[in-house]
XYZ file of C-alpha atoms in Angstrom:
661
model
C 53.400 13.917 89.355
C 55.610 13.074 92.435
C 54.067 16.068 94.283
C 50.675 14.903 93.380
C 51.435 11.326 94.627
C 52.774 12.712 97.832
C 49.791 14.919 98.297
C 47.502 11.801 97.732
C 49.540 9.852 100.230
C 49.322 12.506 102.878
C 45.545 12.791 102.363
C 45.277 9.004 102.666
C 47.333 9.104 105.735
C 45.004 11.663 107.271
C 42.109 9.414 106.401
C 43.777 6.392 108.038
C 44.539 8.373 111.174
C 40.974 9.715 111.247
C 39.627 6.179 111.211
C 42.457 4.932 113.514
C 40.085 3.539 116.008
C 39.062 0.811 113.578
C 42.496 0.434 111.902
C 42.996 -3.092 110.469
C 40.056 -4.450 112.493
C 37.075 -3.461 110.435
C 35.414 -4.140 107.004
C 34.988 -1.692 104.100
C 35.746 1.195 103.515
C 38.839 0.661 105.793
C 39.895 -2.389 103.956
C 39.579 -0.573 100.568
C 41.790 2.229 101.970
C 44.302 -0.141 103.397
C 44.387 -2.151 100.109
C 44.978 1.030 98.087
C 47.802 2.028 100.524
C 49.435 -1.343 100.286
C 49.278 -1.606 96.485
C 51.140 1.845 96.394
C 53.275 1.472 99.443
C 56.327 2.410 97.335
C 54.878 5.794 96.649
C 52.851 6.445 99.804
C 54.287 7.294 103.305
C 52.348 4.598 105.286
C 55.036 1.797 105.221
C 57.747 4.433 105.450
C 56.287 6.014 108.489
C 55.862 2.581 110.022
C 59.406 1.693 109.417
C 60.604 4.890 111.077
C 58.316 4.243 114.070
C 59.755 0.619 114.261
C 63.311 2.034 114.096
C 62.555 4.374 116.875
C 60.463 2.279 119.244
C 61.104 -1.421 118.464
C 64.549 -1.946 116.900
C 66.535 -1.910 120.115
C 65.140 -5.247 121.062
C 64.118 -6.732 117.670
C 67.435 -5.867 115.995
C 69.407 -7.212 119.011
C 69.750 -11.035 119.160
C 70.781 -10.657 122.789
C 67.290 -9.749 123.775
C 65.815 -13.043 122.423
C 63.059 -11.239 120.599
C 61.813 -12.118 117.096
C 63.968 -10.399 114.510
C 62.658 -7.757 112.184
C 62.840 -10.281 109.307
C 60.925 -12.802 111.366
C 58.273 -10.234 112.260
C 57.690 -9.545 108.528
C 56.161 -12.929 108.283
C 53.328 -12.073 110.741
C 49.941 -10.985 109.677
C 48.730 -7.340 110.361
C 46.196 -8.755 112.812
C 48.806 -10.685 114.726
C 50.952 -7.594 115.118
C 48.069 -5.448 116.117
C 46.832 -7.937 118.747
C 50.246 -8.137 120.144
C 50.600 -4.262 120.347
C 47.030 -3.685 121.559
C 46.438 -6.501 124.064
C 49.248 -8.966 124.075
C 52.985 -9.226 124.908
C 53.950 -5.962 123.276
C 51.210 -3.889 124.933
C 53.417 -2.639 127.887
C 56.081 -1.478 125.431
C 53.591 0.028 122.912
C 51.360 1.742 125.529
C 52.860 5.166 124.820
C 52.074 4.721 120.995
C 48.774 5.858 119.656
C 46.498 3.320 117.909
C 47.425 4.969 114.610
C 51.069 4.541 115.221
C 50.642 0.942 116.133
C 48.634 0.396 112.976
C 51.392 1.946 110.845
C 53.937 -0.432 112.422
C 51.679 -3.382 111.608
C 51.329 -2.213 107.996
C 55.072 -1.858 107.703
C 55.836 -5.278 109.096
C 53.091 -7.331 107.464
C 52.987 -6.042 103.833
C 50.038 -6.790 101.632
C 50.236 -10.462 100.423
C 46.946 -12.274 100.664
C 46.961 -15.023 103.231
C 43.750 -16.985 103.276
C 42.709 -17.699 99.565
C 44.472 -21.024 99.739
C 42.084 -22.494 102.275
C 39.022 -22.765 100.093
C 41.100 -23.815 97.067
C 42.612 -26.656 99.068
C 39.406 -27.978 100.666
C 38.630 -31.634 100.879
C 36.259 -33.314 98.464
C 34.975 -35.965 100.842
C 34.125 -36.217 104.608
C 36.144 -37.933 107.276
C 35.867 -41.750 107.322
C 37.111 -42.276 110.918
C 36.000 -39.985 113.793
C 36.713 -42.377 116.580
C 40.324 -43.579 116.911
C 42.162 -41.300 119.216
C 45.914 -41.257 118.321
C 47.006 -37.999 120.002
C 44.779 -36.291 122.526
C 47.009 -34.100 124.651
C 50.544 -32.710 125.157
C 51.831 -35.850 127.108
C 50.057 -38.510 124.983
C 48.403 -39.380 128.291
C 47.636 -37.673 131.640
C 50.948 -39.008 133.000
C 52.916 -36.914 130.406
C 55.173 -39.863 129.326
C 55.130 -38.841 125.680
C 54.974 -42.550 124.796
C 53.023 -44.238 121.962
C 53.004 -47.953 121.404
C 54.673 -49.186 118.254
C 51.517 -50.801 117.123
C 49.568 -47.402 117.232
C 52.506 -45.477 115.839
C 53.002 -47.825 112.961
C 56.674 -46.859 112.750
C 59.486 -49.254 114.111
C 63.039 -50.115 113.934
C 62.574 -52.038 110.682
C 60.619 -49.442 108.659
C 61.780 -46.013 110.048
C 64.479 -45.718 107.434
C 61.801 -45.709 104.807
C 60.027 -42.493 106.020
C 59.525 -40.189 103.089
C 57.783 -36.888 102.783
C 54.236 -37.414 101.526
C 52.718 -33.976 101.645
C 53.329 -30.503 103.210
C 51.417 -27.412 104.109
C 52.801 -23.850 104.271
C 50.965 -21.343 106.458
C 51.090 -17.750 105.239
C 51.977 -14.971 107.855
C 53.305 -17.532 110.257
C 56.878 -17.798 111.570
C 56.409 -20.076 114.505
C 54.862 -23.609 114.562
C 54.292 -24.431 118.280
C 50.810 -25.767 118.807
C 50.981 -29.629 119.087
C 48.259 -31.110 116.864
C 45.690 -33.645 118.037
C 44.796 -36.576 115.877
C 41.418 -38.328 115.782
C 40.866 -41.003 113.155
C 41.900 -39.479 109.818
C 41.795 -35.833 111.035
C 44.648 -33.803 112.331
C 43.740 -30.641 114.252
C 46.214 -27.938 114.112
C 46.272 -24.232 115.419
C 48.483 -21.636 113.988
C 49.908 -18.242 115.094
C 47.280 -16.322 113.103
C 44.540 -17.793 115.335
C 43.210 -20.319 112.885
C 42.287 -23.819 113.882
C 42.308 -26.383 111.023
C 40.805 -29.782 110.671
C 43.168 -31.381 108.137
C 42.906 -34.839 106.321
C 45.991 -36.350 107.658
C 46.486 -38.580 104.647
C 46.350 -36.016 101.953
C 46.722 -32.622 103.696
C 43.358 -31.173 102.380
C 41.358 -28.899 104.616
C 38.110 -30.301 106.052
C 37.151 -27.209 108.052
C 38.636 -24.237 109.709
C 37.726 -21.464 112.202
C 39.434 -18.502 113.724
C 39.741 -17.226 117.342
C 40.928 -13.969 118.741
C 44.615 -14.368 118.563
C 47.321 -16.960 117.822
C 46.923 -20.490 119.196
C 49.840 -21.261 121.545
C 48.969 -24.412 123.390
C 48.606 -28.109 122.221
C 45.081 -29.133 121.056
C 43.636 -31.129 123.862
C 40.946 -33.642 123.062
C 38.360 -33.905 126.022
C 35.655 -36.545 126.460
C 33.254 -35.101 129.045
C 31.541 -37.471 131.608
C 28.330 -37.079 129.460
C 30.214 -38.481 126.348
C 30.471 -35.173 124.408
C 33.740 -34.451 122.855
C 35.566 -31.053 122.896
C 38.771 -29.640 121.441
C 40.269 -27.317 124.098
C 43.150 -24.888 123.610
C 44.619 -21.497 124.595
C 45.424 -18.431 122.480
C 48.197 -15.814 122.958
C 45.884 -13.557 124.952
C 45.329 -16.348 127.610
C 41.766 -17.104 126.487
C 40.654 -20.703 126.704
C 38.355 -22.100 123.972
C 36.257 -25.320 123.762
C 35.032 -26.152 120.242
C 33.170 -29.016 118.729
C 35.602 -31.332 116.846
C 33.211 -31.933 113.833
C 31.819 -28.373 113.282
C 34.631 -26.450 114.935
C 31.906 -24.216 116.342
C 32.736 -22.554 119.684
C 31.052 -24.171 122.704
C 32.527 -21.738 125.296
C 35.409 -19.282 125.834
C 36.955 -18.161 129.043
C 39.782 -15.769 129.931
C 42.496 -17.313 132.062
C 44.613 -14.334 133.049
C 45.765 -13.579 136.551
C 47.523 -10.292 135.274
C 47.621 -8.245 132.192
C 50.997 -9.949 131.374
C 49.560 -13.555 131.863
C 50.078 -15.960 129.016
C 49.467 -19.626 128.515
C 52.748 -21.266 127.456
C 52.116 -24.810 128.568
C 49.179 -26.861 127.561
C 45.864 -27.748 129.229
C 45.298 -31.059 131.082
C 41.951 -32.783 131.702
C 40.384 -35.028 134.296
C 36.792 -35.762 135.386
C 35.216 -32.727 133.785
C 37.931 -30.410 134.991
C 40.528 -28.482 133.074
C 43.918 -27.526 134.605
C 45.512 -24.419 132.960
C 49.139 -23.461 133.559
C 49.663 -19.737 133.697
C 52.940 -18.037 132.816
C 53.887 -14.378 132.437
C 55.751 -12.543 129.786
C 56.806 -9.858 132.386
C 60.101 -11.777 132.442
C 60.711 -10.191 128.921
C 58.967 -6.927 129.525
C 61.197 -6.282 132.474
C 64.074 -5.869 130.094
C 62.642 -2.490 129.161
C 64.311 0.138 131.446
C 60.886 2.050 131.773
C 59.162 -1.015 133.268
C 58.162 -1.136 136.814
C 59.535 -4.533 137.849
C 57.917 -6.877 138.851
C 54.320 -7.445 140.015
C 52.936 -10.538 138.255
C 53.246 -14.313 139.063
C 52.324 -17.601 137.618
C 50.026 -20.192 138.850
C 47.258 -22.864 137.883
C 43.569 -22.187 137.148
C 41.037 -25.009 137.297
C 38.033 -24.714 135.073
C 34.711 -26.518 134.631
C 35.261 -28.351 131.292
C 31.566 -28.164 130.573
C 31.158 -24.389 130.607
C 34.590 -22.792 131.372
C 33.705 -21.523 134.840
C 36.565 -21.025 137.359
C 36.710 -23.576 140.098
C 39.893 -22.569 141.869
C 43.273 -20.801 141.454
C 46.721 -21.591 142.909
C 49.192 -18.627 142.950
C 52.942 -19.064 142.782
C 53.570 -16.228 145.225
C 51.918 -13.740 147.298
C 50.760 -10.401 145.825
C 53.798 -8.156 145.058
C 54.505 -5.085 147.263
C 56.992 -2.319 146.970
C 60.439 -3.517 147.931
C 62.628 -0.415 147.224
C 64.242 1.099 144.215
C 66.668 0.015 141.515
C 69.829 1.897 140.638
C 68.066 4.158 138.354
C 65.594 5.117 140.952
C 62.787 3.035 139.658
C 60.384 1.180 141.907
C 61.000 -2.459 142.501
C 58.070 -4.835 143.558
C 58.158 -8.450 144.714
C 57.800 -11.340 145.172
C 57.049 -12.206 141.583
C 57.635 -14.812 138.885
C 57.221 -18.525 139.517
C 55.675 -19.054 135.997
C 54.137 -22.335 135.141
C 54.963 -23.193 131.542
C 54.925 -26.958 132.008
C 51.770 -28.987 131.288
C 50.145 -30.237 134.506
C 50.452 -33.987 135.243
C 47.492 -35.816 136.637
C 47.644 -38.339 139.453
C 44.093 -39.602 139.806
C 44.973 -42.055 142.460
C 46.224 -39.469 144.843
C 43.863 -36.716 143.526
C 46.676 -34.417 142.718
C 48.404 -32.574 139.943
C 52.007 -31.845 139.585
C 53.633 -28.893 137.976
C 57.079 -27.487 137.433
C 57.739 -23.726 138.073
C 60.056 -21.056 136.948
C 62.448 -18.535 138.694
C 61.485 -15.479 140.648
C 61.567 -12.158 138.650
C 62.493 -9.994 141.558
C 63.376 -10.222 145.299
C 62.339 -11.527 147.675
C 62.987 -15.092 146.498
C 60.418 -17.726 147.355
C 60.492 -21.451 148.044
C 58.020 -21.971 145.170
C 60.427 -20.985 142.472
C 62.319 -23.712 140.466
C 60.219 -26.295 142.114
C 58.057 -29.369 141.544
C 54.748 -28.540 143.223
C 51.980 -31.020 144.077
C 48.413 -29.605 144.414
C 45.122 -31.128 145.594
C 42.952 -31.583 142.443
C 39.769 -30.562 144.246
C 40.928 -27.341 145.977
C 44.234 -26.270 144.516
C 45.915 -26.289 147.898
C 49.542 -27.135 148.223
C 50.145 -30.720 149.211
C 54.063 -30.558 149.036
C 56.893 -29.055 147.118
C 60.445 -29.851 146.181
C 62.599 -26.854 145.508
C 65.426 -27.935 143.279
C 67.257 -24.574 143.424
C 66.760 -21.690 145.848
C 67.406 -17.978 145.106
C 67.053 -18.090 141.426
C 66.004 -14.494 140.821
C 66.235 -13.389 137.128
C 64.593 -11.443 134.284
C 65.486 -10.154 130.846
C 67.146 -7.049 132.176
C 70.019 -9.374 133.068
C 70.792 -9.933 129.469
C 72.032 -6.408 128.993
C 72.885 -5.371 132.570
C 69.609 -3.389 132.887
C 68.614 -1.670 136.069
C 65.760 -4.220 136.629
C 68.239 -7.122 136.905
C 68.153 -8.262 140.517
C 71.341 -8.099 142.555
C 73.118 -11.350 142.699
C 70.924 -12.649 139.869
C 70.457 -16.347 139.342
C 70.753 -18.436 136.227
C 67.156 -18.753 134.785
C 66.696 -22.375 135.616
C 62.919 -23.060 135.162
C 61.253 -26.324 135.070
C 59.715 -26.280 131.573
C 59.534 -29.930 130.841
C 56.303 -31.523 132.240
C 56.621 -33.842 135.188
C 56.425 -37.566 134.251
C 54.622 -40.044 136.410
C 56.460 -43.392 136.182
C 55.663 -46.982 137.251
C 58.597 -48.965 138.760
C 58.819 -52.789 138.068
C 58.330 -53.377 141.800
C 55.058 -51.632 141.829
C 56.482 -48.323 143.138
C 56.121 -44.954 141.415
C 58.407 -42.068 140.708
C 57.968 -38.420 139.542
C 60.579 -37.292 136.857
C 61.440 -33.807 136.234
C 63.954 -32.110 133.936
C 65.454 -28.589 134.484
C 67.096 -25.945 132.528
C 70.087 -26.309 134.718
C 70.725 -29.669 133.048
C 69.621 -31.593 136.167
C 67.052 -34.437 136.136
C 65.252 -35.457 139.343
C 63.290 -38.487 140.558
C 60.987 -37.815 143.432
C 58.836 -39.898 145.671
C 55.082 -38.934 145.068
C 54.424 -39.784 148.712
C 56.825 -37.680 150.780
C 56.514 -37.718 154.602
C 55.973 -33.903 154.914
C 55.582 -30.666 153.041
C 59.043 -30.922 151.508
C 59.467 -33.327 148.555
C 61.560 -36.411 148.765
C 64.540 -36.886 146.343
C 65.201 -40.379 145.199
C 67.960 -39.724 142.683
C 69.418 -36.873 140.678
C 71.460 -37.015 137.419
C 73.184 -34.212 135.446
C 72.924 -34.399 131.713
C 74.291 -30.858 131.001
C 76.322 -28.297 132.885
C 74.022 -25.476 131.816
C 73.496 -24.660 135.523
C 76.747 -22.766 136.014
C 77.115 -19.513 137.894
C 75.455 -16.377 136.422
C 77.315 -13.956 134.216
C 75.498 -10.635 134.013
C 76.976 -9.941 130.582
C 75.223 -12.880 128.968
C 73.312 -14.480 132.029
C 71.349 -17.513 131.175
C 72.830 -20.188 128.940
C 69.347 -21.092 127.710
C 70.508 -24.765 127.801
C 69.587 -27.855 129.707
C 66.271 -29.538 129.471
C 63.375 -27.459 127.855
C 60.220 -28.887 126.594
C 59.788 -32.443 127.518
C 61.196 -35.853 128.164
C 59.864 -39.273 127.291
C 59.484 -42.533 129.132
C 59.635 -45.965 127.417
C 59.573 -48.907 129.779
C 62.587 -48.401 132.141
C 64.219 -45.833 129.863
C 63.946 -42.050 130.401
C 64.846 -40.191 127.235
C 66.173 -36.633 127.890
C 67.138 -33.986 125.292
C 69.547 -31.180 126.182
C 69.569 -27.883 124.136
C 72.922 -26.391 125.318
C 73.812 -23.555 122.851
C 77.408 -22.481 122.578
C 78.197 -19.738 125.145
C 81.522 -18.312 126.070
C 81.309 -18.885 129.861
C 83.822 -20.052 132.448
C 83.454 -23.789 133.189
C 80.553 -24.248 130.680
C 80.994 -26.852 128.067
C 77.902 -27.412 125.869
C 76.581 -30.962 125.745
C 73.699 -30.964 123.246
C 72.242 -34.332 122.550
C 69.949 -37.121 123.668
C 70.433 -39.110 126.840
C 68.850 -42.356 127.951
C 68.730 -42.782 131.743
C 67.902 -45.860 133.727
C 64.615 -45.296 135.458
C 65.430 -46.958 138.807
C 68.698 -45.014 139.650
C 69.202 -42.407 136.854
C 72.412 -44.038 135.594
C 73.260 -43.066 132.047
C 72.586 -45.873 129.616
C 73.747 -44.097 126.521
C 74.347 -40.576 125.172
C 74.078 -39.506 121.529
C 75.524 -36.065 121.000
C 74.374 -33.746 118.102
C 76.687 -31.582 116.238
C 76.263 -28.503 113.933
C 77.946 -30.156 111.008
C 78.922 -26.922 109.329
C 81.236 -23.790 110.092
C 79.910 -20.533 111.306
C 82.117 -17.520 111.540
C 82.812 -16.186 114.983
C 81.476 -12.814 114.296
C 78.145 -14.358 113.127
C 77.509 -16.065 116.473
C 74.746 -14.229 118.186
C 76.270 -13.274 121.626
C 79.684 -12.840 120.206
C 78.725 -10.718 117.189
C 76.691 -8.100 118.982
C 79.209 -5.317 118.400
C 79.199 -6.091 114.644
C 75.317 -6.005 114.731
C 75.394 -2.579 116.509
C 77.862 -1.440 113.806
C 75.378 -2.296 111.193
C 76.450 -5.781 110.139
C 73.465 -7.890 109.285
C 73.472 -11.585 109.455
C 71.441 -12.854 106.571
C 68.665 -15.209 107.143
C 69.839 -17.368 104.211
C 73.165 -17.770 105.943
C 71.374 -18.811 109.228
C 69.402 -21.463 107.310
C 72.550 -22.749 105.710
C 74.337 -23.048 109.045
C 72.297 -22.453 112.168
C 74.028 -21.222 115.373
C 71.525 -23.199 117.294
C 71.333 -26.929 116.857
C 70.608 -28.462 120.237
C 67.638 -30.505 121.201
C 64.957 -28.272 122.796
C 61.690 -29.723 121.589
C 59.816 -32.391 123.430
C 60.842 -35.958 122.838
C 58.531 -38.746 121.553
C 59.207 -42.453 122.156
C 57.959 -45.969 121.343
C 59.241 -49.328 122.534
C 61.899 -49.232 119.713
C 62.318 -45.634 118.718
C 63.102 -42.159 120.098
C 62.224 -39.131 117.860
C 64.040 -35.885 118.840
C 64.245 -32.720 116.692
C 66.871 -30.004 116.606
C 66.907 -26.316 116.613
C 68.703 -26.520 113.244
C 65.626 -28.049 111.697
C 66.747 -31.606 111.670
C 64.378 -34.347 112.701
C 65.937 -37.530 113.865
C 64.933 -41.112 114.890
C 67.240 -42.951 117.313
C 67.282 -46.752 118.299
C 66.112 -46.725 121.892
C 68.326 -49.590 122.824
C 71.583 -48.315 121.559
C 71.044 -44.604 120.729
C 72.152 -45.259 117.149
C 70.805 -42.766 114.536
C 68.385 -44.595 112.263
C 66.769 -41.737 110.246
C 67.224 -38.064 109.591
C 65.554 -35.277 107.565
C 66.533 -31.717 107.107
C 63.538 -29.351 107.238
C 65.146 -25.845 107.447
C 64.820 -25.361 103.619
C 62.290 -24.178 101.084
C 59.292 -26.319 100.194
C 56.768 -26.064 97.328
C 53.951 -27.111 99.643
C 50.861 -29.014 98.477
C 48.588 -25.966 99.155
C 50.305 -24.036 96.301
C 52.418 -21.832 98.569
C 56.179 -21.664 98.803
C 57.079 -22.081 102.431
C 60.257 -22.545 104.521
C 61.107 -24.779 107.391
C 63.197 -23.577 110.274
C 64.039 -24.413 113.908
C 61.935 -27.327 115.407
C 61.069 -26.409 119.054
C 58.299 -26.917 121.554
C 56.129 -29.862 120.588
C 58.420 -31.188 117.767
C 56.466 -34.231 116.353
C 53.480 -36.473 116.652
C 52.820 -39.966 115.108
C 49.820 -42.020 113.999
C 49.555 -45.309 112.042
C 52.727 -45.038 109.990
C 52.746 -41.318 109.652
C 55.052 -38.771 111.332
C 53.879 -35.115 111.443
C 56.512 -32.476 112.083
C 56.110 -28.651 112.544
C 59.194 -26.673 111.391
C 59.689 -23.089 112.246
C 60.456 -21.197 115.501
C 61.729 -17.673 115.384
C 61.990 -16.890 119.162
C 65.448 -16.345 120.719
C 67.043 -15.664 117.377
C 66.115 -19.135 116.062
C 65.155 -20.027 112.448
C 61.559 -18.973 111.452
C 59.387 -21.272 109.401
C 55.878 -22.143 108.481
C 55.785 -25.782 107.610
C 53.687 -28.817 108.531
C 55.422 -31.794 107.022
C 53.785 -35.314 106.828
C 56.252 -38.199 106.402
C 54.907 -41.754 105.698
C 56.488 -45.231 105.792
C 55.831 -47.738 102.951
C 52.555 -49.420 103.369
C 51.008 -46.883 105.759
C 47.252 -46.276 105.048
């Protein structure tokens, strides 16, 4: 019998390989074959072969926390389609280029398993239509084109008096998802959310039922931006993981247009899209920063930039490039070619200055030499042409890529510290009528700039250090991955700044994770509220310290990580009202602080199991990227982020104060 099953398995494998050109992407009979294979995966060689291929070609990164790649366990939460898109067209394409389509398909089958993922949508559909399609609560990443991430207490419906009564009202768990990163938009009683499988949902925000859904080519990465064109037509605009931009109708969710926004094959949209006067401004990053960790990768040819699109049809209007085209610079110590300049990714969301007809962006480090003055900088661009108006370089000669995590040959000599500007620039009004631009950096520095400098170089008004993440490099471990990550918030004359600061064994580095309130006029610290782990974690289980144990076969169980997360700092973007500051942690805790004193007023733990309202058992995890949004007495939190060895999860959690509609 075993021989017969093995023979059937081999025949089936031959059939799969013969139809490999349509593996996982076509309808019957391929789905029938795949279904049979998955039902008998314990007896057939498909999953086994996929596992062996993964061990041979993928495990060196995904089983190594130092590489900051999703773990094998986290990847097992992805859908087959998501894995295939990543291997065929996305971030993993350069690493998987030597594999055949059939081999990539076997890896996808091994990782994804066979659990059905979409049946719940129809079963959880709404019984009645939306009653309010007009009130715009959350329309873009920064809750306004100035990126202040501020909502009035009246619109938020949550204040100092009632925040302590926030309770979980409903939850949704999203199958085959491990990262919750796309900030939702809220119009009336509908919440629009994108997930990593490429689905866009219109959700009744009071009950959690599904009004409508659609699916795009790959996972949705950016915030959902609500656009009102000059002709009055509304659109939802967002980016997927293959750097395609979509505009869809908010009622029907039908696609209006789609446009690729790549500069290079490794281009990716990490920030979100800004809108002004029938134009979209798209920040372009590059995952070559990660690919360069592969010793076979020719480093580095890509750079970041900004692309302006016509919001009515997606046509390109102009492009700004962070560096000139890369040329051959020499060879690395292993004899591989080195190209440069490169890098200068833009993973912040552009800030709109309509009065000056400018947009402001923050940039990342160079990936290879020569270094450029556009790296680790705040850049002002003309909104009509994309031409450089001025720039402020906060840190020169920061040249770094993922090869520096393990001393790889692609790591530049005298590497820098990986001190991007990821938090979007905030445009602030001073009491005397003046204005400031506020920027937070992964080095732990916060800068205030004059938006009207005299020349090409930006003008610094004040500078404050909230973290000492910006210490000298250490090629054994390189970046601290601390400082300011995704976003600050401005409420009146208070700037709220979150610091991530993981524990790293590094000379002169003392982690300082927590929330800071700075005075807008001069940057003085008004208060600081530290966050702590609150539990004990064994030294050998700490990611950077325990690498030798990992290589020796010791596995850190995910359940233990949920119980006590190594990461607990504040990386996600902050959200503020006149009275409150919401800031979420990498340990899955969502907190509300008093904006006047910094006192903790409310806290909820999300890195745990949930029996979600859509009938699925889900699990929360790290809260990163967008964190939370609010509307009319409701707080919506996305929990789960598996990148960088953090806690995977798949939850949308809706909290409600007493008396909220």
